[in-house]
C-alpha atoms as an extended CHARMM CRD file, in Angstrom:
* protein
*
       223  EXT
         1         1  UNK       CA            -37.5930000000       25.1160000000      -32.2650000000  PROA      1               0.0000000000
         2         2  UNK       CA            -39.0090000000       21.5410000000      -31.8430000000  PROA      2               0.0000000000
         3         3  UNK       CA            -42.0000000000       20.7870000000      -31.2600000000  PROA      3               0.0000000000
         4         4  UNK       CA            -44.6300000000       23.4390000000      -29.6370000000  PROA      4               0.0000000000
         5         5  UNK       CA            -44.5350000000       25.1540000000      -26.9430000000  PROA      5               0.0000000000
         6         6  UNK       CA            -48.0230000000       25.7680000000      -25.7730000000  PROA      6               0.0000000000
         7         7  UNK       CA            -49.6360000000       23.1600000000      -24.5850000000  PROA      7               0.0000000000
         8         8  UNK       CA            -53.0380000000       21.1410000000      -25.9770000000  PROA      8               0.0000000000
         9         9  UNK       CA            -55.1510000000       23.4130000000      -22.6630000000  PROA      9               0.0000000000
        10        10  UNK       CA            -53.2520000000       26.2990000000      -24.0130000000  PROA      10              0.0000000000
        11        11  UNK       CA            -53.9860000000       26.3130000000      -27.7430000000  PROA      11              0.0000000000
        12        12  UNK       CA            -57.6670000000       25.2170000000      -26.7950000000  PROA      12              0.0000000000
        13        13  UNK       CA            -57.9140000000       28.5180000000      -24.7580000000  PROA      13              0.0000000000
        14        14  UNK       CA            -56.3890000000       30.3670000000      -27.9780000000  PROA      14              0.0000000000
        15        15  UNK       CA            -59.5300000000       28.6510000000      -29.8630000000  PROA      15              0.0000000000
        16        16  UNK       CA            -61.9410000000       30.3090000000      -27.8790000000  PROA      16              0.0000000000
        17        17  UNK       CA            -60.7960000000       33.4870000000      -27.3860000000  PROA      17              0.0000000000
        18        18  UNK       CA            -59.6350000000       33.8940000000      -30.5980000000  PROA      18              0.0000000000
        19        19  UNK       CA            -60.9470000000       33.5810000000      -34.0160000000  PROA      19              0.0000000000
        20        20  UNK       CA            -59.5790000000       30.8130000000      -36.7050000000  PROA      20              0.0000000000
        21        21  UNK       CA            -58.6570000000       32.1280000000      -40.0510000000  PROA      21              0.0000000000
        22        22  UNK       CA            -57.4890000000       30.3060000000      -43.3680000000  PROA      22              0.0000000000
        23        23  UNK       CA            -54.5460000000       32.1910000000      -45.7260000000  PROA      23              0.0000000000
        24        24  UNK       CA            -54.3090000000       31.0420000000      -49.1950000000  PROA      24              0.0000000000
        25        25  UNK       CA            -50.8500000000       30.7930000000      -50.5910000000  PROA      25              0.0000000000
        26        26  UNK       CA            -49.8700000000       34.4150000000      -51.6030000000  PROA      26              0.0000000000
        27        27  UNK       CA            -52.6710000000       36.0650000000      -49.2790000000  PROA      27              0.0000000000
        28        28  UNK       CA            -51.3050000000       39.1980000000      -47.1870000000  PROA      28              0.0000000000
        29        29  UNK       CA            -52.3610000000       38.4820000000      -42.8650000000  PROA      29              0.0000000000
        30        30  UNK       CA            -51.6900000000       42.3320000000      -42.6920000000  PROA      30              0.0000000000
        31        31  UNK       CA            -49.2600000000       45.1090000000      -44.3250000000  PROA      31              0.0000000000
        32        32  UNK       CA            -46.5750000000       47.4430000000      -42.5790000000  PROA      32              0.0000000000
        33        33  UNK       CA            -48.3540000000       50.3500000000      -40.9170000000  PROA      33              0.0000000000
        34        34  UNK       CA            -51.3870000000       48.4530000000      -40.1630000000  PROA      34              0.0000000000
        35        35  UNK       CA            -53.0570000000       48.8720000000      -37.3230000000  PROA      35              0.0000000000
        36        36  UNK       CA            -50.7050000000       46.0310000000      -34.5500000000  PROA      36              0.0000000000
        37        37  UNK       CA            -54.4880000000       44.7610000000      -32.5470000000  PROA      37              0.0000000000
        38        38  UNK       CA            -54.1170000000       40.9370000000      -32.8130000000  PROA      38              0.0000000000
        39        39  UNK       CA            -51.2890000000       38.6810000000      -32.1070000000  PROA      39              0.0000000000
        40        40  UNK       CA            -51.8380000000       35.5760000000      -34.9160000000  PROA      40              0.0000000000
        41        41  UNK       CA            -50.6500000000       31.6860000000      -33.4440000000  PROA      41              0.0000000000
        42        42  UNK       CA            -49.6500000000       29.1960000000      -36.6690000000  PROA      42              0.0000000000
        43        43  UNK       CA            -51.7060000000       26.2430000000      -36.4000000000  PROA      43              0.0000000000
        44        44  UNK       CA            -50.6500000000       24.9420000000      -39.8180000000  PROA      44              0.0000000000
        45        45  UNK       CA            -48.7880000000       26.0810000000      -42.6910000000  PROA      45              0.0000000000
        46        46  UNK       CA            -46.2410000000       28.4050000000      -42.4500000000  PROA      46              0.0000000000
        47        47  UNK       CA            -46.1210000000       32.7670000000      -43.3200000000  PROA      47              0.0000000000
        48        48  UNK       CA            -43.0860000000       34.7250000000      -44.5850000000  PROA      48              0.0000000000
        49        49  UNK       CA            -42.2080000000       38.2140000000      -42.6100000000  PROA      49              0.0000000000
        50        50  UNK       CA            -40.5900000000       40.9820000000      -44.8390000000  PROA      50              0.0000000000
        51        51  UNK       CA            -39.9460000000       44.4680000000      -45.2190000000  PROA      51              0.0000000000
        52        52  UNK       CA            -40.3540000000       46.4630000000      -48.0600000000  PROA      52              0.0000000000
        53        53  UNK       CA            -37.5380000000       48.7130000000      -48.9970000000  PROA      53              0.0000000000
        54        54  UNK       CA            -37.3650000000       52.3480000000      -50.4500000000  PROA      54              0.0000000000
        55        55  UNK       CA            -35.7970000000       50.2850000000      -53.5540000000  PROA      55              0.0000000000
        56        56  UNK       CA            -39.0210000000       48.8050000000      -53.8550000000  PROA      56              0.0000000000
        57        57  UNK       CA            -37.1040000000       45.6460000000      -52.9520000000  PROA      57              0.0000000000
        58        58  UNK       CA            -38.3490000000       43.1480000000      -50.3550000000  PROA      58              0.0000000000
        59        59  UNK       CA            -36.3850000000       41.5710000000      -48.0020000000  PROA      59              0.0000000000
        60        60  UNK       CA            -37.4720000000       38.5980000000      -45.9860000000  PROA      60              0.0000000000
        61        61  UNK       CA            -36.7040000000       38.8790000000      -42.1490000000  PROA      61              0.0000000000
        62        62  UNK       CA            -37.9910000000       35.5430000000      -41.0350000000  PROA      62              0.0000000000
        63        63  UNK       CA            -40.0660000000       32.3530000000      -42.1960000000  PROA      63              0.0000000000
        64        64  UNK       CA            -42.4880000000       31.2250000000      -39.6270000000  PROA      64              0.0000000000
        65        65  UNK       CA            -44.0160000000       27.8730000000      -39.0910000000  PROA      65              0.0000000000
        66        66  UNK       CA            -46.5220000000       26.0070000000      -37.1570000000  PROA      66              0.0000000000
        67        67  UNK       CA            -46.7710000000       26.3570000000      -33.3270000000  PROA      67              0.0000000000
        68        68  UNK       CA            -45.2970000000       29.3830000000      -33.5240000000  PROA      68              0.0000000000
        69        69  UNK       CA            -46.3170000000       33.7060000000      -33.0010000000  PROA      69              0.0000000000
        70        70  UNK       CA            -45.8940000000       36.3630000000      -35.0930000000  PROA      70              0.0000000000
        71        71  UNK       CA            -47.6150000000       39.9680000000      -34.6600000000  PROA      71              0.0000000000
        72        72  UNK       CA            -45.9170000000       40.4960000000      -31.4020000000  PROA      72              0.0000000000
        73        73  UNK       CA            -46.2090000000       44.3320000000      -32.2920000000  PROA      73              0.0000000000
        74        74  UNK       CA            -49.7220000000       44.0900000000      -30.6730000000  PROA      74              0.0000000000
        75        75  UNK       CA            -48.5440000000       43.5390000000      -27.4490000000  PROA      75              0.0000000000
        76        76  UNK       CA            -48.2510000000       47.3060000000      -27.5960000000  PROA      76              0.0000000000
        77        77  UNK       CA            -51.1490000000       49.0980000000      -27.7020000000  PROA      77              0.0000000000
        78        78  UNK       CA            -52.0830000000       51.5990000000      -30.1020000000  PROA      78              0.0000000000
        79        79  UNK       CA            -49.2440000000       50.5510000000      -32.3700000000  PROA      79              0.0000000000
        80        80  UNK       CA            -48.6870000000       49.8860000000      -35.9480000000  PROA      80              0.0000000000
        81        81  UNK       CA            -47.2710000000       46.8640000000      -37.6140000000  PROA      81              0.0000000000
        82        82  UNK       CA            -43.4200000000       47.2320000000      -38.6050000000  PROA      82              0.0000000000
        83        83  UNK       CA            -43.3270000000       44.7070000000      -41.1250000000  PROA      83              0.0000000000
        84        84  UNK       CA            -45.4540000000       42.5950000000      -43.7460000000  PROA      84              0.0000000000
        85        85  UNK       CA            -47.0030000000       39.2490000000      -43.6650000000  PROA      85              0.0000000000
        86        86  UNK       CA            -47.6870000000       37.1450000000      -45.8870000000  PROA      86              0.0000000000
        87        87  UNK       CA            -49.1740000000       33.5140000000      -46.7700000000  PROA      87              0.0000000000
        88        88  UNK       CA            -46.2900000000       30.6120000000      -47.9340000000  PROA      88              0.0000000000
        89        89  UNK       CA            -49.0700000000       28.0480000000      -48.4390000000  PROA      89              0.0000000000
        90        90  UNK       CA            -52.0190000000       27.6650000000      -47.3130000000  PROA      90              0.0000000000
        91        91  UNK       CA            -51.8310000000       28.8060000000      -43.6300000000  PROA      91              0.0000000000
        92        92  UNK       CA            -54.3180000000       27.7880000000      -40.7190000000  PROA      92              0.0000000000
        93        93  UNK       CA            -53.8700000000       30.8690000000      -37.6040000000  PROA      93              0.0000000000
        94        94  UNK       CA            -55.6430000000       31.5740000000      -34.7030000000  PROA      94              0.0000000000
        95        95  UNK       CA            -55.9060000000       35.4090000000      -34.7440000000  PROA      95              0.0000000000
        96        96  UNK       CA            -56.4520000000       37.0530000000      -30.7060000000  PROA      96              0.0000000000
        97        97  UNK       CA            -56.2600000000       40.2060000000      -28.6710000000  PROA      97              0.0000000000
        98        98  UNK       CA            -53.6360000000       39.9400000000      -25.7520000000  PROA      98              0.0000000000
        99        99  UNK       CA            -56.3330000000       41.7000000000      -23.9490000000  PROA      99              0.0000000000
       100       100  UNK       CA            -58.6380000000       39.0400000000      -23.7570000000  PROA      100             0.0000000000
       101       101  UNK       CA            -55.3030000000       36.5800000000      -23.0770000000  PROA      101             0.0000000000
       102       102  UNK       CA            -53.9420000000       38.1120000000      -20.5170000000  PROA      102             0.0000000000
       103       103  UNK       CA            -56.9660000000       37.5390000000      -18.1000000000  PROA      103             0.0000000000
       104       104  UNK       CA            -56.0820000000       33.8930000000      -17.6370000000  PROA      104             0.0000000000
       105       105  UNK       CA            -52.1370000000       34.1020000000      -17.1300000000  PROA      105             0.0000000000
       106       106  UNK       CA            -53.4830000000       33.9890000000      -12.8950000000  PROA      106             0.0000000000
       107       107  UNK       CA            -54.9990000000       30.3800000000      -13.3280000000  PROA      107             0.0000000000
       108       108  UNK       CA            -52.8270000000       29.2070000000      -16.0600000000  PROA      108             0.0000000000
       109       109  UNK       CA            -49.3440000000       30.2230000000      -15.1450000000  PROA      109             0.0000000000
       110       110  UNK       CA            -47.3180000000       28.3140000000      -17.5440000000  PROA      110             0.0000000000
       111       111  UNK       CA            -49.1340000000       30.4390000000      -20.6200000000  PROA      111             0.0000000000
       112       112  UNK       CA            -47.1420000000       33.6610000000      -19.2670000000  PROA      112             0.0000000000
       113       113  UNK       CA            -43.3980000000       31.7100000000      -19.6690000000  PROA      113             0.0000000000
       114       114  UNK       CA            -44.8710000000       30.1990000000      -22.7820000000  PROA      114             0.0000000000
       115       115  UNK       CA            -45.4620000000       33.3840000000      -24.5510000000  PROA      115             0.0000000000
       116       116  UNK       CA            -41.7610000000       34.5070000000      -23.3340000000  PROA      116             0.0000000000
       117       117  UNK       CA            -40.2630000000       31.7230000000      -24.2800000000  PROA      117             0.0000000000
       118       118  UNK       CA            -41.8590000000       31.6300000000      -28.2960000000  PROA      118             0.0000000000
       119       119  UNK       CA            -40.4870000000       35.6700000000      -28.6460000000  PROA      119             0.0000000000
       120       120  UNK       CA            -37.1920000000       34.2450000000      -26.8330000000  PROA      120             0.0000000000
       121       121  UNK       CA            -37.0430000000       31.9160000000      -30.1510000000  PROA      121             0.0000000000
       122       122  UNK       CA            -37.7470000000       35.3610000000      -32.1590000000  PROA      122             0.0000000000
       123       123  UNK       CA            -34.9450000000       37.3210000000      -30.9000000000  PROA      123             0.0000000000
       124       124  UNK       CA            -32.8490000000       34.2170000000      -30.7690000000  PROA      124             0.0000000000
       125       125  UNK       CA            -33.1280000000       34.3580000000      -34.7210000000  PROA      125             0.0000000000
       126       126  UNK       CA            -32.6120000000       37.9380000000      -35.2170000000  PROA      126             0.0000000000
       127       127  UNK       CA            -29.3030000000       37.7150000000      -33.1460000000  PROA      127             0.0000000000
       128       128  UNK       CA            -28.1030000000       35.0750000000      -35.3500000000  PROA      128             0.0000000000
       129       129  UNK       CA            -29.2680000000       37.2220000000      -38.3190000000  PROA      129             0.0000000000
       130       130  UNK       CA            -27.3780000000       39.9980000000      -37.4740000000  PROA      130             0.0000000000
       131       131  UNK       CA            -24.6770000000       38.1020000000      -36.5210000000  PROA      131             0.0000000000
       132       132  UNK       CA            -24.4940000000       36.4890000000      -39.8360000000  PROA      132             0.0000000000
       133       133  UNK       CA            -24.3100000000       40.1650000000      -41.6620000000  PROA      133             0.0000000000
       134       134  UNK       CA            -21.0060000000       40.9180000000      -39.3870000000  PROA      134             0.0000000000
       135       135  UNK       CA            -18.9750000000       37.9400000000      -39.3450000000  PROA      135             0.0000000000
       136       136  UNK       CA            -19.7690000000       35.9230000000      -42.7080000000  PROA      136             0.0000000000
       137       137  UNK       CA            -19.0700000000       36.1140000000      -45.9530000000  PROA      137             0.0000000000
       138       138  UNK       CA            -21.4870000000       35.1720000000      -48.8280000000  PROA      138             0.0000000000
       139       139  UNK       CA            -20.5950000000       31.2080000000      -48.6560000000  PROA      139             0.0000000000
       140       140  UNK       CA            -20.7490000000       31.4900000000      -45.0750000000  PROA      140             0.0000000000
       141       141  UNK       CA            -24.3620000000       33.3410000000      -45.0130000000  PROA      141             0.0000000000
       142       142  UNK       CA            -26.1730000000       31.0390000000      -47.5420000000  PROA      142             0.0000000000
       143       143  UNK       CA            -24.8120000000       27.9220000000      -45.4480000000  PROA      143             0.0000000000
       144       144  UNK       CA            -25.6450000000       29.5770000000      -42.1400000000  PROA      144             0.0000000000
       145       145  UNK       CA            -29.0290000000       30.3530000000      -43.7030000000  PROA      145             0.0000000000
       146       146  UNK       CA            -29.8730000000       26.9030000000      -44.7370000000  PROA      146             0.0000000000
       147       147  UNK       CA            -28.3450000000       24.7360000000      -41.7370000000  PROA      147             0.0000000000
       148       148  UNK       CA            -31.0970000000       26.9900000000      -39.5360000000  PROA      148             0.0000000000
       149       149  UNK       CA            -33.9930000000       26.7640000000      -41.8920000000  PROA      149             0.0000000000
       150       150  UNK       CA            -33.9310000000       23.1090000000      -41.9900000000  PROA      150             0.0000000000
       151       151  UNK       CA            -34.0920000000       22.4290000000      -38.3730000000  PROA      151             0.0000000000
       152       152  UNK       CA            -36.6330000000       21.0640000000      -37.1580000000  PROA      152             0.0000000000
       153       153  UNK       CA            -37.3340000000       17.9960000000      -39.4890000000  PROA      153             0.0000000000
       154       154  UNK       CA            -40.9780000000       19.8980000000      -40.4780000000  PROA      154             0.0000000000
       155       155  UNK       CA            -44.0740000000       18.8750000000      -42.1860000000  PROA      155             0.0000000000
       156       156  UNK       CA            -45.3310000000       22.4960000000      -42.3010000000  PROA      156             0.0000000000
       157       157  UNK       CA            -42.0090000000       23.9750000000      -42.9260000000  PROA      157             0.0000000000
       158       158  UNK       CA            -41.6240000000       22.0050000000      -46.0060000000  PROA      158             0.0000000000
       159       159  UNK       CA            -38.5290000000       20.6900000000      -44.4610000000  PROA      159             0.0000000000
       160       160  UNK       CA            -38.6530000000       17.0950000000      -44.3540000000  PROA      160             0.0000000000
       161       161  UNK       CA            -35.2400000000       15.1870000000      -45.1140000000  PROA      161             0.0000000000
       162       162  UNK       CA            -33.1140000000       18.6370000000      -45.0070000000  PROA      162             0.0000000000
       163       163  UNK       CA            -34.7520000000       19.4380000000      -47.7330000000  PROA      163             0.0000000000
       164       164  UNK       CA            -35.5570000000       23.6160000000      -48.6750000000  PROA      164             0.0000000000
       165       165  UNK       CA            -38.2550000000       24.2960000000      -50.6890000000  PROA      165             0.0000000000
       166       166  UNK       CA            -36.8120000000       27.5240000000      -51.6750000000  PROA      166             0.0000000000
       167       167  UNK       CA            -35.7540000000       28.9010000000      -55.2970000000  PROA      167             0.0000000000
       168       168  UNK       CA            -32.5090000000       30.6970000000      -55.9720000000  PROA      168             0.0000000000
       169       169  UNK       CA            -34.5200000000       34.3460000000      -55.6090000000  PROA      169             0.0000000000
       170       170  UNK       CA            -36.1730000000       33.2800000000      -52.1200000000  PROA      170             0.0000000000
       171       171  UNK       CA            -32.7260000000       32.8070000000      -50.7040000000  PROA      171             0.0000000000
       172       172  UNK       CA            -31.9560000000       36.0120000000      -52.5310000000  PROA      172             0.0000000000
       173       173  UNK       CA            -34.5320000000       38.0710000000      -51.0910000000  PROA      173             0.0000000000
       174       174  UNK       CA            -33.8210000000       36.2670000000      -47.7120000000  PROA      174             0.0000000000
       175       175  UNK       CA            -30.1480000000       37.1310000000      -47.4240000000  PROA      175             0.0000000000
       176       176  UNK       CA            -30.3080000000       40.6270000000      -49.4780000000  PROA      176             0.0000000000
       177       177  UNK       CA            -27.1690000000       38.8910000000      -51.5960000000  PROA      177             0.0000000000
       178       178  UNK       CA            -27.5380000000       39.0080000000      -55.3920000000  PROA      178             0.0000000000
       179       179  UNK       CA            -29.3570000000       35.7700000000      -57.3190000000  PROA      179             0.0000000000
       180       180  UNK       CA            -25.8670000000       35.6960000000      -59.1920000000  PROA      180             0.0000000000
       181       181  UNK       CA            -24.3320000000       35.3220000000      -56.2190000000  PROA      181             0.0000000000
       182       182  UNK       CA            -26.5780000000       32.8480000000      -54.4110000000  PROA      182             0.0000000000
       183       183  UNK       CA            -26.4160000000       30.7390000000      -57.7310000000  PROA      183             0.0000000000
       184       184  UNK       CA            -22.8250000000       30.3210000000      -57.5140000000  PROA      184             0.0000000000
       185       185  UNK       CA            -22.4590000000       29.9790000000      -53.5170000000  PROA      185             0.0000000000
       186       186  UNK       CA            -25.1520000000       26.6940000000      -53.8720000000  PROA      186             0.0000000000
       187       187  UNK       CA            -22.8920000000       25.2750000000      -57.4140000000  PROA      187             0.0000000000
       188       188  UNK       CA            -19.9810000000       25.3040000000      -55.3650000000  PROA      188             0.0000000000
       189       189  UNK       CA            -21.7220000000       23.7820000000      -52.3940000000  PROA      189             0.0000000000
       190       190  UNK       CA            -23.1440000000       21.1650000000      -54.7450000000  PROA      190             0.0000000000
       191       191  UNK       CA            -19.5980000000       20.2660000000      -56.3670000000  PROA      191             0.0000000000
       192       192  UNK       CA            -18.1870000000       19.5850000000      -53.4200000000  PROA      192             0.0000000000
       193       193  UNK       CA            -21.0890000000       17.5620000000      -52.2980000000  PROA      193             0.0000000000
       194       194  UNK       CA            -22.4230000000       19.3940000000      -49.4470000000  PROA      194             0.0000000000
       195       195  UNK       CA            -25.8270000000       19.9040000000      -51.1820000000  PROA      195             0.0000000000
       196       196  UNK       CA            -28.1720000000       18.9330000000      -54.1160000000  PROA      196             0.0000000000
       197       197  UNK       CA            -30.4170000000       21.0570000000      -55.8050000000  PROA      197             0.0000000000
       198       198  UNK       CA            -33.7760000000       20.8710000000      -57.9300000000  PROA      198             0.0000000000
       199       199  UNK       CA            -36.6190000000       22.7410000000      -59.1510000000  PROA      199             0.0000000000
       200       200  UNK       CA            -37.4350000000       24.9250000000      -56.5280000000  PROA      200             0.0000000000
       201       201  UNK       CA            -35.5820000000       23.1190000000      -53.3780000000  PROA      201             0.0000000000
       202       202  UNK       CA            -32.4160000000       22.4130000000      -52.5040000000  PROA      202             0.0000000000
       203       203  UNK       CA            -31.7100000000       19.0830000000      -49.7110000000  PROA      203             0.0000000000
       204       204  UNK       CA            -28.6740000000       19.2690000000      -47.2040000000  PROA      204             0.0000000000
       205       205  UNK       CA            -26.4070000000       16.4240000000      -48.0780000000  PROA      205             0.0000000000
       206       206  UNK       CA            -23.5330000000       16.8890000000      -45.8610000000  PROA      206             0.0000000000
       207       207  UNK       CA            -24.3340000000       19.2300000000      -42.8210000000  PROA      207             0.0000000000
       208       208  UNK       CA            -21.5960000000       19.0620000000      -40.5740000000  PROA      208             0.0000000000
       209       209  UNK       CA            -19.3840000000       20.5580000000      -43.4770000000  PROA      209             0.0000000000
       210       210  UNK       CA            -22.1860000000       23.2580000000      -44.1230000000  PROA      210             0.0000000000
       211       211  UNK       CA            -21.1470000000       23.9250000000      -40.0600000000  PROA      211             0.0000000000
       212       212  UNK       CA            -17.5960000000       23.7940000000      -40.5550000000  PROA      212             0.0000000000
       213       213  UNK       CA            -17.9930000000       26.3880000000      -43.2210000000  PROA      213             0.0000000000
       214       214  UNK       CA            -19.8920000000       28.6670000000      -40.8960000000  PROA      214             0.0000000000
       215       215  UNK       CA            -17.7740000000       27.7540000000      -37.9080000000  PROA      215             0.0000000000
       216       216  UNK       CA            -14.5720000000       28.4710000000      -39.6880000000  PROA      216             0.0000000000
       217       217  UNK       CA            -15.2860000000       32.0720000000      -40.5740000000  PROA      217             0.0000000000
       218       218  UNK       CA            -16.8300000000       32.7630000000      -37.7820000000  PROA      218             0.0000000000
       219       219  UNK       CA            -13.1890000000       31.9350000000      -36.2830000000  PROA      219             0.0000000000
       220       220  UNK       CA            -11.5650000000       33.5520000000      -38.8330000000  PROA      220             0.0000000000
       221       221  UNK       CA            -10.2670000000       31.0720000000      -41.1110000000  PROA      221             0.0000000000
       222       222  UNK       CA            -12.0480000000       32.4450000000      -44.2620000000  PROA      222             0.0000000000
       223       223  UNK       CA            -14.2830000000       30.5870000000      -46.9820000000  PROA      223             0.0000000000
């Protein structure tokens, strides 16, 4: 998603309705069966949504930056949160009831499409998530997975230059694929020059190859 969707009135109206809170890195915004009360809007920074499994392993379901929602579970009232939250860096959020939202959608019509279109991008994702379980492989997954975290060119994502400031065991956890495995899908990539890793970050060197491995196996062509 580039650039935000609401507009300057819009996120001043979010201000005063709301209330602005500050997540150091590591801090928890809420916990799966939480009370869902308050929808949270990503000023800066950027929050990492996961579920914890019966395994007691966690699997990330999305990374979320500025200018975007998360906590769309209180848009239902009375319900509990589904999933965890929880601070990348330090994270700037305006946290507000729908309730007291809602009451200006009559004067400020675009704020109604604006809120559909920011869980569009949501579902958008989680189709391409599940769409990456059923038709890739594990090369095909970790490239998929990388070509859409580094878009946009983000500040607050950390993504600056196609650059992913993620270790070997955060794409792990974010593609529930083995750190063995996700080691030796990015070596390969990095032989053949499609990317170069460091210490905690990898940087997209040659994307339209990363696309052309996704695209092929998504045709049926294989690896």
């Amino acid at each position: 998603m580039k650039g935000r969707i609401f507009t300057p009135e819009e996120e001043a109206l979010l201000r005063k309705v709301g209330v602005m809170v500050t997540v150091q890195p590591g801090g928890v915004v809420y916990l799966k069966g939480d009370p869902a009360d308050r929808v949270y809007y990503i000023l800066k920074g950027r929050v990492r949504i996961f579920e914890n499994l019966y395994s007691g392993r966690e699997v990330t379901l999305d990374v979320v930056g500025a200018g975007r929602i998360f906590g769309e579970s209180a848009f239902v009232e009375r319900g509990t949160r589904p999933t965890c939250v929880q601070a990348v860096n330090q994270v700037t959020l305006i946290s507000f009831r729908m309730a007291d939202v809602v009451l200006y959608f009559g004067t400020m019509p675009g704020l109604a499409l604006h809120f559909l279109q920011l869980c569009s991008v949501t579902m958008d994702y989680l189709v391409e998530r599940m769409e990456e379980q059923c038709l890739l492989d594990r090369y095909g997954k970790v490239a998929s997975y990388i070509l859409n975290r580094t878009v946009p060119d983000s500040e607050d994502m950390g993504t600056e230059g196609g650059v992913l400031p993620y270790t070997h065991e955060d794409l792990s956890v974010s593609l529930g694929l083995n750190r063995s495995t996700v080691t030796q899908v990015l070596k390969r990539f990095q032989e053949q020059g499609l990317v170069d890793r460091g210490y905690g970050f990898l940087r997209v060197l040659d994307r339209q190859a990363l696309e052309a491995v996704v695209e092929g196996q998504k045709n049926g062509d294989g690896p």
